[in-house]
Structure formats: structure tokens, C-alpha cells
Coordinates of C-alpha atoms in Angstrom, one line a residue:
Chain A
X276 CA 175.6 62.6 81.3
X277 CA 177.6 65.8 80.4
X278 CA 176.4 65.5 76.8
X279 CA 172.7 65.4 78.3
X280 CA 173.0 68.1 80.7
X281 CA 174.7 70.5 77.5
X282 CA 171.9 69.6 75.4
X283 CA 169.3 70.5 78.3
X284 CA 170.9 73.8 78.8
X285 CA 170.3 74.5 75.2
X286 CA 166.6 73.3 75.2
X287 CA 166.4 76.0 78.2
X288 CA 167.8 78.8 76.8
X289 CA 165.6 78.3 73.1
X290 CA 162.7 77.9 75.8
X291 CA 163.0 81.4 77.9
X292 CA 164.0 83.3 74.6
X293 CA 160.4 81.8 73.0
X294 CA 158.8 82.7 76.4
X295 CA 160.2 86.1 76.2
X296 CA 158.1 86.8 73.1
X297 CA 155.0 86.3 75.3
X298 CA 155.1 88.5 78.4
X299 CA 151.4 89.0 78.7
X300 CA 150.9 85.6 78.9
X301 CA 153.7 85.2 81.8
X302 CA 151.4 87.6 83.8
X303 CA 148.0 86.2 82.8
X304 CA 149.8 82.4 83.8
X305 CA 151.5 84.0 87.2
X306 CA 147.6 85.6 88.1
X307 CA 145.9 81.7 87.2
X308 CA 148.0 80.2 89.2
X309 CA 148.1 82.8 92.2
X310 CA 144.3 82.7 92.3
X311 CA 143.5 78.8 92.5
X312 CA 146.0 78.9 95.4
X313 CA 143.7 81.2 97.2
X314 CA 140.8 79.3 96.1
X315 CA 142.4 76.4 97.9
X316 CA 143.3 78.5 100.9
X317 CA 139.2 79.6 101.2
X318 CA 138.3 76.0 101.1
X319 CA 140.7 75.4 103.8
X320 CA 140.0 78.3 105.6
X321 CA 135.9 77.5 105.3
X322 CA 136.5 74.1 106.4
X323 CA 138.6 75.1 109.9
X324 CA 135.9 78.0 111.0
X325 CA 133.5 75.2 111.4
X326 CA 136.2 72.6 113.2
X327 CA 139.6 72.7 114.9
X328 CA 141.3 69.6 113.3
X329 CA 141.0 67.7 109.8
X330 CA 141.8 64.2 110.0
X331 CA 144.4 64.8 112.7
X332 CA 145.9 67.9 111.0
X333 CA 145.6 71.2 112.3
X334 CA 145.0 74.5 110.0
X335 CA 149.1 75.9 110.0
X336 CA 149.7 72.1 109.0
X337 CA 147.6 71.9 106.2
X338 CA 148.7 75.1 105.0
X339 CA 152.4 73.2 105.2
X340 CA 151.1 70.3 102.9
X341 CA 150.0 72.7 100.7
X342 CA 153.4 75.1 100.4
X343 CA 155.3 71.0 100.1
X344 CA 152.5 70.6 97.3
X345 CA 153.6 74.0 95.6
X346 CA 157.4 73.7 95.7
X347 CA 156.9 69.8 94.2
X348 CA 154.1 71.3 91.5
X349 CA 156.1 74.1 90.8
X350 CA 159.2 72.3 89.8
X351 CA 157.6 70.2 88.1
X352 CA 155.5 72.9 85.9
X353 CA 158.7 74.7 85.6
X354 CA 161.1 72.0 84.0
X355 CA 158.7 69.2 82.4
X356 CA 155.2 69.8 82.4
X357 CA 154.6 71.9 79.6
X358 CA 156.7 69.5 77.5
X359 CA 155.0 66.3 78.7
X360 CA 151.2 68.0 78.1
X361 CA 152.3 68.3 74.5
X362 CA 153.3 64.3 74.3
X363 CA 149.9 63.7 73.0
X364 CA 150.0 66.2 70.3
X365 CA 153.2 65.4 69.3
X366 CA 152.3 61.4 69.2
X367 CA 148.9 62.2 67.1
X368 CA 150.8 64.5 64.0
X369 CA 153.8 62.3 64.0
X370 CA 156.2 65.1 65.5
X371 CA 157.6 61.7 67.5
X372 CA 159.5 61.2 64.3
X373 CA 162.0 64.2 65.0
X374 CA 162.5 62.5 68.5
X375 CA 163.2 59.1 68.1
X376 CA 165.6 60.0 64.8
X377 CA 167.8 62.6 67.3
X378 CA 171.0 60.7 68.9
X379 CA 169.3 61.2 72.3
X380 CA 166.5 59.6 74.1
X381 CA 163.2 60.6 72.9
X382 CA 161.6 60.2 76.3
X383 CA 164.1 63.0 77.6
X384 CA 163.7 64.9 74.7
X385 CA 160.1 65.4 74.5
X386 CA 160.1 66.1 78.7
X387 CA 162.9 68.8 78.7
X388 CA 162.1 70.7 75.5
X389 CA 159.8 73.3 77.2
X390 CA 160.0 75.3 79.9
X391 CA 157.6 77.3 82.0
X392 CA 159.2 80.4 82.9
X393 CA 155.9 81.6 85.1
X394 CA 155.8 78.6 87.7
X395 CA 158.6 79.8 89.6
X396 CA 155.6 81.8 91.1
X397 CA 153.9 78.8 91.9
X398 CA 157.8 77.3 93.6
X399 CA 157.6 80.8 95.1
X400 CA 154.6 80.5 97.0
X401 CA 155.3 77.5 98.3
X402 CA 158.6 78.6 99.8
X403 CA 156.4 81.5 100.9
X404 CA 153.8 79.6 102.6
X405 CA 156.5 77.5 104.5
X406 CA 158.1 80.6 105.8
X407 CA 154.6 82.0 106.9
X408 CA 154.4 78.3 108.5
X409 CA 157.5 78.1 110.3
X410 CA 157.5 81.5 111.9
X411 CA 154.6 79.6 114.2
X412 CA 157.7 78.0 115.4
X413 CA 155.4 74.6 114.5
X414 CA 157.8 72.8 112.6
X415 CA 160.5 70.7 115.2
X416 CA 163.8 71.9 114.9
X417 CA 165.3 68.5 114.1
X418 CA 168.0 68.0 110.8
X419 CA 167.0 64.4 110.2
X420 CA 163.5 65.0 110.0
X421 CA 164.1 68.2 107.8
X422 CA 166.4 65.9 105.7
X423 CA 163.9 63.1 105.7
X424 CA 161.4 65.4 104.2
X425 CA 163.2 66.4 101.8
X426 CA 164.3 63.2 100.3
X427 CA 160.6 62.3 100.4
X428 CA 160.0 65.5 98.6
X429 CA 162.5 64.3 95.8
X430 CA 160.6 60.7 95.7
X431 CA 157.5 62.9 95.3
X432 CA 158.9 64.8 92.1
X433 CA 160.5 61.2 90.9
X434 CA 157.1 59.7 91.2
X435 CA 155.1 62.7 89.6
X436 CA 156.9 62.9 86.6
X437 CA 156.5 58.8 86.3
X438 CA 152.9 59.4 86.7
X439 CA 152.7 61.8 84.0
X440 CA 154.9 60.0 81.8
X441 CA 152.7 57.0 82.1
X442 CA 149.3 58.9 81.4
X443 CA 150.6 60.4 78.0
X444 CA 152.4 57.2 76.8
X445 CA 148.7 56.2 76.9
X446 CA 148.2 58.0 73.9
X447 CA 150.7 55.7 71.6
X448 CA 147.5 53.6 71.9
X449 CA 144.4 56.0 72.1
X450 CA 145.2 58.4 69.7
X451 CA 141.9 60.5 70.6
X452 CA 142.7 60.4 74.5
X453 CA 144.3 63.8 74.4
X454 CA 142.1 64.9 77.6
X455 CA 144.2 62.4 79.3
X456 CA 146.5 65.5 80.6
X457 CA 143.1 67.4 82.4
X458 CA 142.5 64.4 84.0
X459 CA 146.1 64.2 85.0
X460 CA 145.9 67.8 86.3
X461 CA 142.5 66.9 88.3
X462 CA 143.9 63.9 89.9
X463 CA 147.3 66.0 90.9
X464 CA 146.4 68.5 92.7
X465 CA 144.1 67.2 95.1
X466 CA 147.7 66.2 96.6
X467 CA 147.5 69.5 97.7
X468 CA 145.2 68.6 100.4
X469 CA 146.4 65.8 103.4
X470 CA 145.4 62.6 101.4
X471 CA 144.6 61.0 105.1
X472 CA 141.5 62.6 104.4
X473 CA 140.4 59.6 102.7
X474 CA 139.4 56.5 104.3
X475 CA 140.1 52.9 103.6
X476 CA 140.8 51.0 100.3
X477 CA 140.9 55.1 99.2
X478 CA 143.6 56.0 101.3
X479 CA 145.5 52.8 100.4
X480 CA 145.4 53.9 96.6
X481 CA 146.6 57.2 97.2
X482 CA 149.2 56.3 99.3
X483 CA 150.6 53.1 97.7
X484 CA 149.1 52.6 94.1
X485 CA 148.8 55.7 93.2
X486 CA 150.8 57.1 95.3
X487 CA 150.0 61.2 95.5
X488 CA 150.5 61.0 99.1
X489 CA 154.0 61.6 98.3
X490 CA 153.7 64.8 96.9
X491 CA 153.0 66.2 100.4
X492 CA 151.2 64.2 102.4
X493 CA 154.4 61.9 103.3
X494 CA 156.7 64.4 103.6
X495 CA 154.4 66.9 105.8
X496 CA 153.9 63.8 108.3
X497 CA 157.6 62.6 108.4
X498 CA 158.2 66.9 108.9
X499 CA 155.9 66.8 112.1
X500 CA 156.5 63.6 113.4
X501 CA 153.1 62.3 112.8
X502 CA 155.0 59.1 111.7
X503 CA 158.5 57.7 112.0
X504 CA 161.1 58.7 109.3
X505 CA 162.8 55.7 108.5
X506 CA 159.9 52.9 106.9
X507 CA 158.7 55.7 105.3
X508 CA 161.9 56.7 103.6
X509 CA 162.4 53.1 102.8
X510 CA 158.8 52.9 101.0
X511 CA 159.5 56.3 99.1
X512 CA 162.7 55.0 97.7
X513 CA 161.2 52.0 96.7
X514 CA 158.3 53.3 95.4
X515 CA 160.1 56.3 92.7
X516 CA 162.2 53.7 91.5
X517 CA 159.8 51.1 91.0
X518 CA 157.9 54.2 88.9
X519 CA 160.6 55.2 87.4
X520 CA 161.8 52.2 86.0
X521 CA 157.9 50.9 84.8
X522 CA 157.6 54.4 83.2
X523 CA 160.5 53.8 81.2
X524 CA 160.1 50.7 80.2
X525 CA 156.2 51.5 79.6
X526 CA 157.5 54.6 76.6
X527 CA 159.7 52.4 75.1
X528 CA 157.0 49.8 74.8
X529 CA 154.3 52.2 73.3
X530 CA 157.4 53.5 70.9
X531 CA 157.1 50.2 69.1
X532 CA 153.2 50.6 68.7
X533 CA 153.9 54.2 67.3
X534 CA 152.9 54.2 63.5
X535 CA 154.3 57.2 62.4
X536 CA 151.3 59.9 61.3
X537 CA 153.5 62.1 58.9
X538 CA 154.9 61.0 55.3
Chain B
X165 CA 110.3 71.8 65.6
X166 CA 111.2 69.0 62.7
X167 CA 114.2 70.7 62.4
X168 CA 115.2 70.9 65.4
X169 CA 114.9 67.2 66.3
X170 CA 116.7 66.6 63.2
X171 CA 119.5 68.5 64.1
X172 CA 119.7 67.5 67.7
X173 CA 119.6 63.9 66.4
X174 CA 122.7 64.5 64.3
X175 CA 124.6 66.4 66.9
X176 CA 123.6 63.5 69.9
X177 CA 125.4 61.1 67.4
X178 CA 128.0 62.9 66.6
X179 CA 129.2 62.4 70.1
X180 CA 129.1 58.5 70.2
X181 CA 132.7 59.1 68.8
X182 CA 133.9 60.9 71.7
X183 CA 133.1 57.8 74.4
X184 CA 136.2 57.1 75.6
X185 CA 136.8 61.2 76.0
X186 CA 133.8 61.7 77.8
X187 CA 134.5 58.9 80.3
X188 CA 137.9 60.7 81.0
X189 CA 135.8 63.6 81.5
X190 CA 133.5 62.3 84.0
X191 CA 136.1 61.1 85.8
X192 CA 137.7 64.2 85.7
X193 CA 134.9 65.7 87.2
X194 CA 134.1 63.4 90.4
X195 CA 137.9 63.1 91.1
X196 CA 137.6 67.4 93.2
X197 CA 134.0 66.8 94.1
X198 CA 135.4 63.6 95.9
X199 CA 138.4 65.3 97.3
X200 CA 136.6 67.9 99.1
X201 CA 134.0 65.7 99.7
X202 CA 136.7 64.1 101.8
X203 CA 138.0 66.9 103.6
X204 CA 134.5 68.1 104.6
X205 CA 134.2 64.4 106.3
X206 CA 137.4 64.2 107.7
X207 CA 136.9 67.3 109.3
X208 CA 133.6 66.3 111.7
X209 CA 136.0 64.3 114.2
X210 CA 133.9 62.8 116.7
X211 CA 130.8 65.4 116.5
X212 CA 127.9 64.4 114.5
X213 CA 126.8 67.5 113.0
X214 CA 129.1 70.7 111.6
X215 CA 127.5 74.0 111.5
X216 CA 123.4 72.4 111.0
X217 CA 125.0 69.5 108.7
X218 CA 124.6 66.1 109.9
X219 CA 127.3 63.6 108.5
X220 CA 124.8 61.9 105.8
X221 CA 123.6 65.1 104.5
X222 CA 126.9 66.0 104.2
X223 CA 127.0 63.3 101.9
X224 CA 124.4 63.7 100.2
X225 CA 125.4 67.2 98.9
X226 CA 128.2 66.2 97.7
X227 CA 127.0 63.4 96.0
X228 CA 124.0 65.5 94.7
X229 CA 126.9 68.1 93.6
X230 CA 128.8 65.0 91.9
X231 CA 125.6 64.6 89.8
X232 CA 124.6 68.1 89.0
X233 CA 127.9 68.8 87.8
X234 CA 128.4 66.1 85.4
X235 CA 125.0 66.0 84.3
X236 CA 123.5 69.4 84.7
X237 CA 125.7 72.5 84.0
X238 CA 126.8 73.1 81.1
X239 CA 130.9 75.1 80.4
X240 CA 130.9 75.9 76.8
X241 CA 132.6 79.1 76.7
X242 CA 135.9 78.2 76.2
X243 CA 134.9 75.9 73.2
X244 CA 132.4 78.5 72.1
X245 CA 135.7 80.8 72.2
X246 CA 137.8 78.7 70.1
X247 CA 134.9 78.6 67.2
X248 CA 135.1 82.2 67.1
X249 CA 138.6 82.7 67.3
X250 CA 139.0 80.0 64.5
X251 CA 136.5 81.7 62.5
X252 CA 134.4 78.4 62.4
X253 CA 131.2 80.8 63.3
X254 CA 130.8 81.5 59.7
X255 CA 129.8 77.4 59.5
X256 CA 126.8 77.9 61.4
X257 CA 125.8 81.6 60.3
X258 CA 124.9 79.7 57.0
X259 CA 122.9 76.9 58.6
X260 CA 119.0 76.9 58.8
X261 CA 119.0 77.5 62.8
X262 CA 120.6 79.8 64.8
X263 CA 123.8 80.1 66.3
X264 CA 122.6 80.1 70.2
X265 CA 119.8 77.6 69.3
X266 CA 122.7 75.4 67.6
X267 CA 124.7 75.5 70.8
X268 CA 122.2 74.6 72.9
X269 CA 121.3 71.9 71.3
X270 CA 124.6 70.8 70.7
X271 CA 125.2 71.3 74.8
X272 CA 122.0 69.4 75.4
X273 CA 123.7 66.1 73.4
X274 CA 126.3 66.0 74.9
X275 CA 124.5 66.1 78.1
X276 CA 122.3 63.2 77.2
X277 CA 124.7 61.3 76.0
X278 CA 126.9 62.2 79.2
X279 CA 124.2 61.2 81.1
X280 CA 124.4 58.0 79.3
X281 CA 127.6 57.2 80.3
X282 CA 127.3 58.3 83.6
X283 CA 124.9 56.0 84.8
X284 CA 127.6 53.2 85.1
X285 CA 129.5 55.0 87.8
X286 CA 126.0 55.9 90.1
X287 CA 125.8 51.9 91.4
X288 CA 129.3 52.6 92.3
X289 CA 128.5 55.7 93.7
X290 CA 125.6 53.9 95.5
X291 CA 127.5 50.5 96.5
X292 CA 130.3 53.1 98.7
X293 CA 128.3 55.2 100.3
X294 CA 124.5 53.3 100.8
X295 CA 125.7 53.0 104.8
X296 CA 125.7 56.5 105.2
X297 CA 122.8 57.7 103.1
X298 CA 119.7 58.9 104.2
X299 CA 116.6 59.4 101.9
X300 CA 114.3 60.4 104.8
X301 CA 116.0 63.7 105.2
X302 CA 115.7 64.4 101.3
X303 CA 113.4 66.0 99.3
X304 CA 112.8 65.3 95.6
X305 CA 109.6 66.6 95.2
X306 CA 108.6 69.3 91.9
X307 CA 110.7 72.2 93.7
X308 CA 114.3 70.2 93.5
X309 CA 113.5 68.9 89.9
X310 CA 111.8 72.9 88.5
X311 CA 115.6 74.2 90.2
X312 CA 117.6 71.6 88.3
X313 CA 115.8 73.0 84.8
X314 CA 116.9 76.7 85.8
X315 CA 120.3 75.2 87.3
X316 CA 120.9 74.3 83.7
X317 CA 119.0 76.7 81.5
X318 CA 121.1 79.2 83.9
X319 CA 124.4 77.6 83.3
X320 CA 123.7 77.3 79.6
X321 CA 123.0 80.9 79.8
X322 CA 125.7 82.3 81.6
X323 CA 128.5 79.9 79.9
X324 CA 127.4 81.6 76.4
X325 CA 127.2 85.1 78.1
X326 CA 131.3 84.5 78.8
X327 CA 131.5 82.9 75.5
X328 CA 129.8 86.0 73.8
X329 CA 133.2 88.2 74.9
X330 CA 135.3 86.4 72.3
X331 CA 133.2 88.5 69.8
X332 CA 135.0 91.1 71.3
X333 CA 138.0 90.3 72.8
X334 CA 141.4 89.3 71.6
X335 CA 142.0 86.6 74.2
X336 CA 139.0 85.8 76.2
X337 CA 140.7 82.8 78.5
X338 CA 140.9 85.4 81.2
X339 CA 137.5 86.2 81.5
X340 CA 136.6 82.6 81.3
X341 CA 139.0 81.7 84.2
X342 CA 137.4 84.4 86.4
X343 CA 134.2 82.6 85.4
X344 CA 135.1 79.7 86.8
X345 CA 137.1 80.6 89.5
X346 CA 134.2 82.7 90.8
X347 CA 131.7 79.5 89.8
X348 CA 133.7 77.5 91.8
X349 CA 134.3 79.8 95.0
X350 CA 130.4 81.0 94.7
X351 CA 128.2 78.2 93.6
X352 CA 128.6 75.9 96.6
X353 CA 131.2 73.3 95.2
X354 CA 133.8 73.7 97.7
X355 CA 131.2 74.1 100.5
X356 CA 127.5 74.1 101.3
X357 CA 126.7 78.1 101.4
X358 CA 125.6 77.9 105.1
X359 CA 128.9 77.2 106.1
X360 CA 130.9 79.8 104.8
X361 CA 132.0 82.6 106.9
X362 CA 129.6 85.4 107.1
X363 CA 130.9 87.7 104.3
X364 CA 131.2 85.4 101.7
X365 CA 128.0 83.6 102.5
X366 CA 126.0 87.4 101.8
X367 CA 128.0 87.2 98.2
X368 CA 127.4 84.0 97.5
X369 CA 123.5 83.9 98.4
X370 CA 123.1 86.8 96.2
X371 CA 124.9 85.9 93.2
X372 CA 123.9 83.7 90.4
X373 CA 126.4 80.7 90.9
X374 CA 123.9 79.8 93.9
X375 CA 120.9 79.1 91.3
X376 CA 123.9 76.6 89.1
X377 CA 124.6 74.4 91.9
X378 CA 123.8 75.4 95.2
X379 CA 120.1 76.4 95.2
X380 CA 118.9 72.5 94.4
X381 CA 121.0 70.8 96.7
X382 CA 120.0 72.8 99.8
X383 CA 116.3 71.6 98.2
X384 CA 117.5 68.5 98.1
X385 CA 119.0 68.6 101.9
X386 CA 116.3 70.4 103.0
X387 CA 118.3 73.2 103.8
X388 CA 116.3 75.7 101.9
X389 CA 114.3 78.6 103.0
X390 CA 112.3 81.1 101.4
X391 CA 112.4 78.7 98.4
X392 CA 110.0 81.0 96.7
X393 CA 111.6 83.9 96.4
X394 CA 114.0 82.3 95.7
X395 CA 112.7 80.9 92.4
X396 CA 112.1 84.0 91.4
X397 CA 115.8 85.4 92.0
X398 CA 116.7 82.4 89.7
X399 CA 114.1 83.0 87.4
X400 CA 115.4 87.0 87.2
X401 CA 118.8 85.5 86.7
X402 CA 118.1 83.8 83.9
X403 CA 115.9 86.4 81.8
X404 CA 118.8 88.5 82.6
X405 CA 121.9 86.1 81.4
X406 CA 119.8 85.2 78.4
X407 CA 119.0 88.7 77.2
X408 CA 122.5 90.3 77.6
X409 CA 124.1 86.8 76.4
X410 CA 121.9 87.5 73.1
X411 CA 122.2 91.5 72.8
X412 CA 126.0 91.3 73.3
X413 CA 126.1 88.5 70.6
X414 CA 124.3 89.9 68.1
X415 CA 126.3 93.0 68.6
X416 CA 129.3 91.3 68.3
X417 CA 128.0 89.4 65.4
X418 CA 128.1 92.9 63.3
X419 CA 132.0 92.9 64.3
X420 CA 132.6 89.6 63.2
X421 CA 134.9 88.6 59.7
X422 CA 136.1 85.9 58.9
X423 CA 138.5 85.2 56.3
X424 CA 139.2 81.9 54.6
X425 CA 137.5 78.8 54.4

């Protein structure tokens, strides 16, 4: 564990000191991201000047799902996203090689090598929105609940990263699937929105089989006591570690269909 | 006109290796349309209509939008972009037709054979939602199928506008994300113009993006006035996006080298 967490520290400092080397790029990435937000925040604000409540939710509520959705999104883009969008790349020239040939595990490697320096904006805006949130004095003043959310948060990231793990492992298989990640991205962030939204067999997939309603959807209704804490907590737990475990075992399977590309 | 069906015939099969790809890509496309798609129908409660929009035409915009969007418009840009920077122009500057004819062409191809594969996923479209559709309320008549020809020639023509910049810029992903961000704020795929509050809705009825997306489905939802005038907006549009896409090309053509290759 200690050897993992030195060898992480080391992948983070190589990754700002390359970062550094591209500033404008920070500042282009920072704008991006700043302006879909508000692209989300004009559908949202459309939406509630024609209505009062969205599938049960009211506007300053939505705008908590989406500041959960940020913080999640954002430590995510920070710490493993830019490493896990290059999977594919690295599976199609036979960079894998270096991986699997290190005395560490190559599914760790290839997640933790990069580092995107510019989504703290992204973690930073949705801090920002759940200030703006709270100071309507909306969210109940309750430690359980708070700590409830935040475990489901954590299940949230657990689940995301297995997710995204799974798509790319895809391409030990289908080489020419590198598009996978765009769809990955599509399907993502519409967890930025309550998934209650959708209705029947939909809702069940987005809550259970694929389960995106733990992003923010889960823990914005265990936040505002839309639903009670405890089964909720129980499916999360069970859920990340029933991701975690299949996205695991899912790498190391497509590992031994990897035919080296190099050499 | 030989050559040109010879080429397009070569480019259409070129993309019969991309199938799985472009499947990805559809679905990467329906996956936002459905999303919002959702939130606008969550959003009606108990009331039957929101702001002139009954609950089935609702749906059908966004299921015409789902359409139009994977089958109609056209985002070449940032590929058009990555030729240039890669100085893989100089392939077509060689070649017997012209670049913008090349690209349209290719475009076209790929929307065919999009097309192609798309036409699985409409009986699926058709098997969830046949409830709640209603064809009496819709209007495909010559006016909603003459705007989905400028709704592409327009897209086409604007996407290679964008594309154009990389002529001339360094790094032209920033102008192509305030494309699409704009697109996507202006042309009526996160909400049907009418609804938008009062200031946007004077921005987005004027600008462009309304003729890509927009402008059909409120034909199609007969939710149009003054349709008209405004075919000849559109049609002003496009003689504009295709004579500044071509000027600022064939300016930037004079500033192009390549080396290499």
C-alpha cells in the first residue's frame, strides 16, 4: 500500500510538471468546462420558467444534484480520467507492454499516470454551487443524512471509475472502438440531471444496471430526505463493490487476449 | 458528374469499415437528446400542456431532433481541422475535385451510410413511444422536407466555415467549441425555441442555428409561423455561410505549406 501510494506521488508530481508546460491549455480546459456548466444551468433554468417542479425536484435541488455531479466528475477528471481515456491508445500501439512488464499492477498504472490539473475548477464549482444551495437554508441540518450522502458520493466515484474501466477494457477486443470514451462521456454526464426523470424499465437501468443514479441522484435524495438513508446505503455499498470487483476481474481477463502490437 | 459519383462511391465504402464506430456514434448521439427529452417530460406534472406544447408534441420534437441530428447535420470541423493541422490537405489539393466538393461528398457518405445504420434503432424508437405519438398534429408536407435540405446544406456550410479557421489559426478547438456550445444553446436542442425565456428566444430566432435544427421541427409540430419568410432567412444564411466558408478558404489556401509527405 505504502509502496503504491509513493509510486502515485511520483506519477503526480511528473504529471503537474508536464501540465506546467501547457498553461494555455489549463485556461482553454478551465473556460470548456466553466461554459457547459452554464449550458446545463440554461437548460435547467428554461425548463423551471415554464414549471415549478421536475419529477418531484424543485429548481435549488436540481441545482444540488448538479454541484454532487461536479464534485464526483471533478475528482474523477482530476485523478483518473485523463489516464483511463488514453487506455485505448495505449492497448492499440502496444504501449500495454511497458505496464504489464513494471512490478506494479497495470490496471493502477495506466489510471494514475495522468493528472488533470484544470478540473479542480470543475470540483470547484461544485463546492460552489452547494454553498450557493445551502445558503437557501434547503438542505436539513442533520449529521447522518450529511454522512449518508457522502458515503453514497464515495460509492458514486467507486462505481464511475468501474464504469470507465469496463468501457476501455472493451478495447482489448475492438481494437478500432476508440470512440468508446465519447460515448462514455455522453452517457456520464447526463448524471448531472435527477435520473428520476426517466420512467420505468429506464429508470431501473440507471439506477441499478447501470447505475448513474449514484453519481448524484442517490445521494441528493438521501441529502433531502426524499428517501430513507439506510437501504440505500446498503444498495450503494453493494453495488461499488460488486463493480469494483467485475471491473477487475474484467482487465485482467482482456489482459490475456492482449496480443502485443509493438516488436 | 461521372466523377463525382465515382468518387462518392469510393468514399460511401470507405465507411463500411467504420460500422461498429458509427453505431457507437449514434448511440452517442440519442443518449442527450433522450436525457433532456426526459427532463422536458418530467417537468409537465399533472398539466397537459407547457407553454403551447402538448405532451405528444413534446415528443415528437424530440424525437424529430433525435433524427435530424443523427441523420441530417453535419460537424466536420474538428476533422476538417485535424487534415489541415496534419498537413493531409496537400492529398486532396492534387486530386481531380475540389477540396469543399471532396468534403461534402465525403460528409454526404457518411450520412447515408449513417442513415443506414440508423434505421435499426427507429422501430425501437417507434415500439417506446407509439402510445404517446400523434401524427394528426404533424405536418410532413414539401415545407418540412425543402427545411431539412437547407437544415443540412446549412450545417454542412457552417461546420466548414469553422473548419476554414484552422487555415489560419494555430489551435482552432476553441472556436469550434464555441460552435458548438452556441449550436447547442441556439438551435433548439435543449428546448423548443418558444419556450425559452424572452431574451434568448429574440437571439435564437434570429440566428442561424434555428435554420440546423429548430426551424423543421416547429414545421413538423406545426409550431411554425411566417414559414415564408422564414425560408428566405434560411436561404440568406446559407448563401452567406457558403460564400465566406469559400472566400476565407481560398484565402487561407494561399497561406497554406506543408512539408513532408
Amino acid at each position: 500500500m505504502k509502496y503504491y501510494f509513493r509510486v502515485w506521488k511520483r506519477f503526480f508530481v511528473n504529471a503537474v510538471s508536464a501540465g506546467a508546460a501547457f498553461r494555455a491549455n489549463f485556461i482553454i480546459n478551465v473556460v470548456v468546462s466553466f461554459a457547459w456548466i452554464a449550458m446545463s444551468f440554461a437548460l435547467v433554468n428554461i425548463v423551471f420558467s415554464n414549471t415549478g417542479l421536475v419529477a418531484g425536484w424543485t429548481k435549488l435541488e436540481v441545482f444540488a444534484v448538479f454541484g454532487i455531479f461536479e464534485i464526483v466528475d471533478g475528482l474523477i477528471s482530476l485523478f483518473v480520467w485523463s489516464g483511463i481515456v488514453q487506455i485505448p491508445q495505449l492497448i492499440r500501439d502496444g504501449s500495454i507492454d511497458y505496464l504489464v512488464t513494471k512490478p506494479i499492477n497495470s490496471q493502477f498504472q495506466a489510471a494514475f499516470k495522468q493528472f488533470e490539473p484544470s478540473a479542480i475548477s470543475t470540483f470547484a464549482t461544485g463546492l460552489g454551487i452547494m454553498i450557493y444551495v445551502s445558503s437557501f437554508r434547503i438542505i436539513p441540518i442533520n449529521l447522518e443524512k450529511e454522512l449518508a450522502a457522502l458515503f453514497l458520493v464515495i460509492c458514486g466515484i467507486v462505481i464511475y471509475y468501474s464504469l470507465a474501466m469496463m468501457a476501455v477494457t472493451l478495447n482489448f477486443w475492438f481494437i478500432r472502438l476508440e470512440n468508446i470514451t465519447a460515448l462514455l462521456t455522453m452517457s456520464v454526464v447526463t448524471a448531472r440531471y435527477p435520473l428520476n426523470v426517466f420512467k420505468g424499465v429506464l429508470e431501473k437501468f440507471v439506477f441499478f444496471v447501470l447505475p448513474l443514479a449514484f453519481f448524484a441522484t442517490v445521494p441528493a435524495m438521501v441529502l433531502f430526505g426524499k428517501v430513507p438513508a439506510l437501504p440505500w446505503l446498503i444498495i450503494g455499498l453493494f453495488l461499488s463493490l460488486i463493480f469494483i470487483i467485475i471491473s477487475w476481474f474484467f482487465w485482467q481477463f482482456g489482459l490475456r487476449s492482449y496480443s502485443s502490437a509493438s516488436s | 458528374m461521372r466523377k463525382i459519383r465515382a468518387v462518392f462511391r469510393v468514399l460511401f465504402q470507405d465507411n463500411l469499415n467504420y460500422r461498429a464506430q458509427a453505431v457507437v456514434w449514434i448511440m452517442t448521439s440519442i443518449i442527450p437528446t433522450v436525457t433532456i427529452a426526459a427532463v422536458w417530460l418530467a417537468s409537465y406534472g399533472k398539466s397537459t400542456t407547457l407553454g403551447g406544447f402538448a405532451k405528444s408534441d413534446m415528443i415528437m420534437y424530440f424525437v424529430g431532433s433525435l433524427v435530424i441530428t443523427n441523420i441530417i447535420s453535419s460537424s466536420i470541423s474538428f476533422d476538417m481541422g485535424n487534415e489541415i493541422k496534419q498537413g493531409r490537405l496537400s492529398f486532396y489539393l492534387v486530386r481531380p475535385l475540389s477540396y469543399p466538393v471532396y468534403q461534402f461528398l465525403a460528409n454526404l457518405g457518411w450520412r447515408v451510410f449513417r442513415t443506414m445504420m440508423f434505421l435499426p434503432f427507429l422501430p425501437l424508437i417507434w415500439l417506446a413511444l407509439y402510445r404517446e405519438l400523434n401524427f394528426s398534429a404533424t405536418n410532413l408536407g414539401w415545407q418540412f422536407w425543402f427545411a431539412i435540405i437547407i437544415a443540412h446544406l446549412l450545417s454542412f456550410a457552417m461546420s466548414f466555415f469553422v473548419g476554414s479557421w484552422a487555415l489560419f489559426l494555430e489551435d482552432m478547438s476553441s472556436i469550434d467549441q464555441i460552435y458548438s456550445l452556441s449550436s447547442f444553446l441556439l438551435s433548439g436542442s435543449i428546448a423548443p425555441i418558444a419556450l425559452m425565456p424572452k431574451g434568448l428566444q429574440a437571439i435564437a430566432d434570429w440566428s442561424p442555428f434555428r435554420y440546423v435544427l429548430s426551424f423543421p421541427l416547429e414545421i413538423l409540430t406545426e409550431h411554425s409561423s411566417m414559414v415564408g419568410l422564414n425560408f428566405v432567412i434560411s436561404l440568406s444564411w446559407l448563401i452567406l455561410f457558403v460564400s465566406s466558408g469559400l472566400l476565407l478558404f481560398n484565402f487561407g489556401l494561399r497561406r497554406y505549406s506543408a512539408i513532408g509527405q
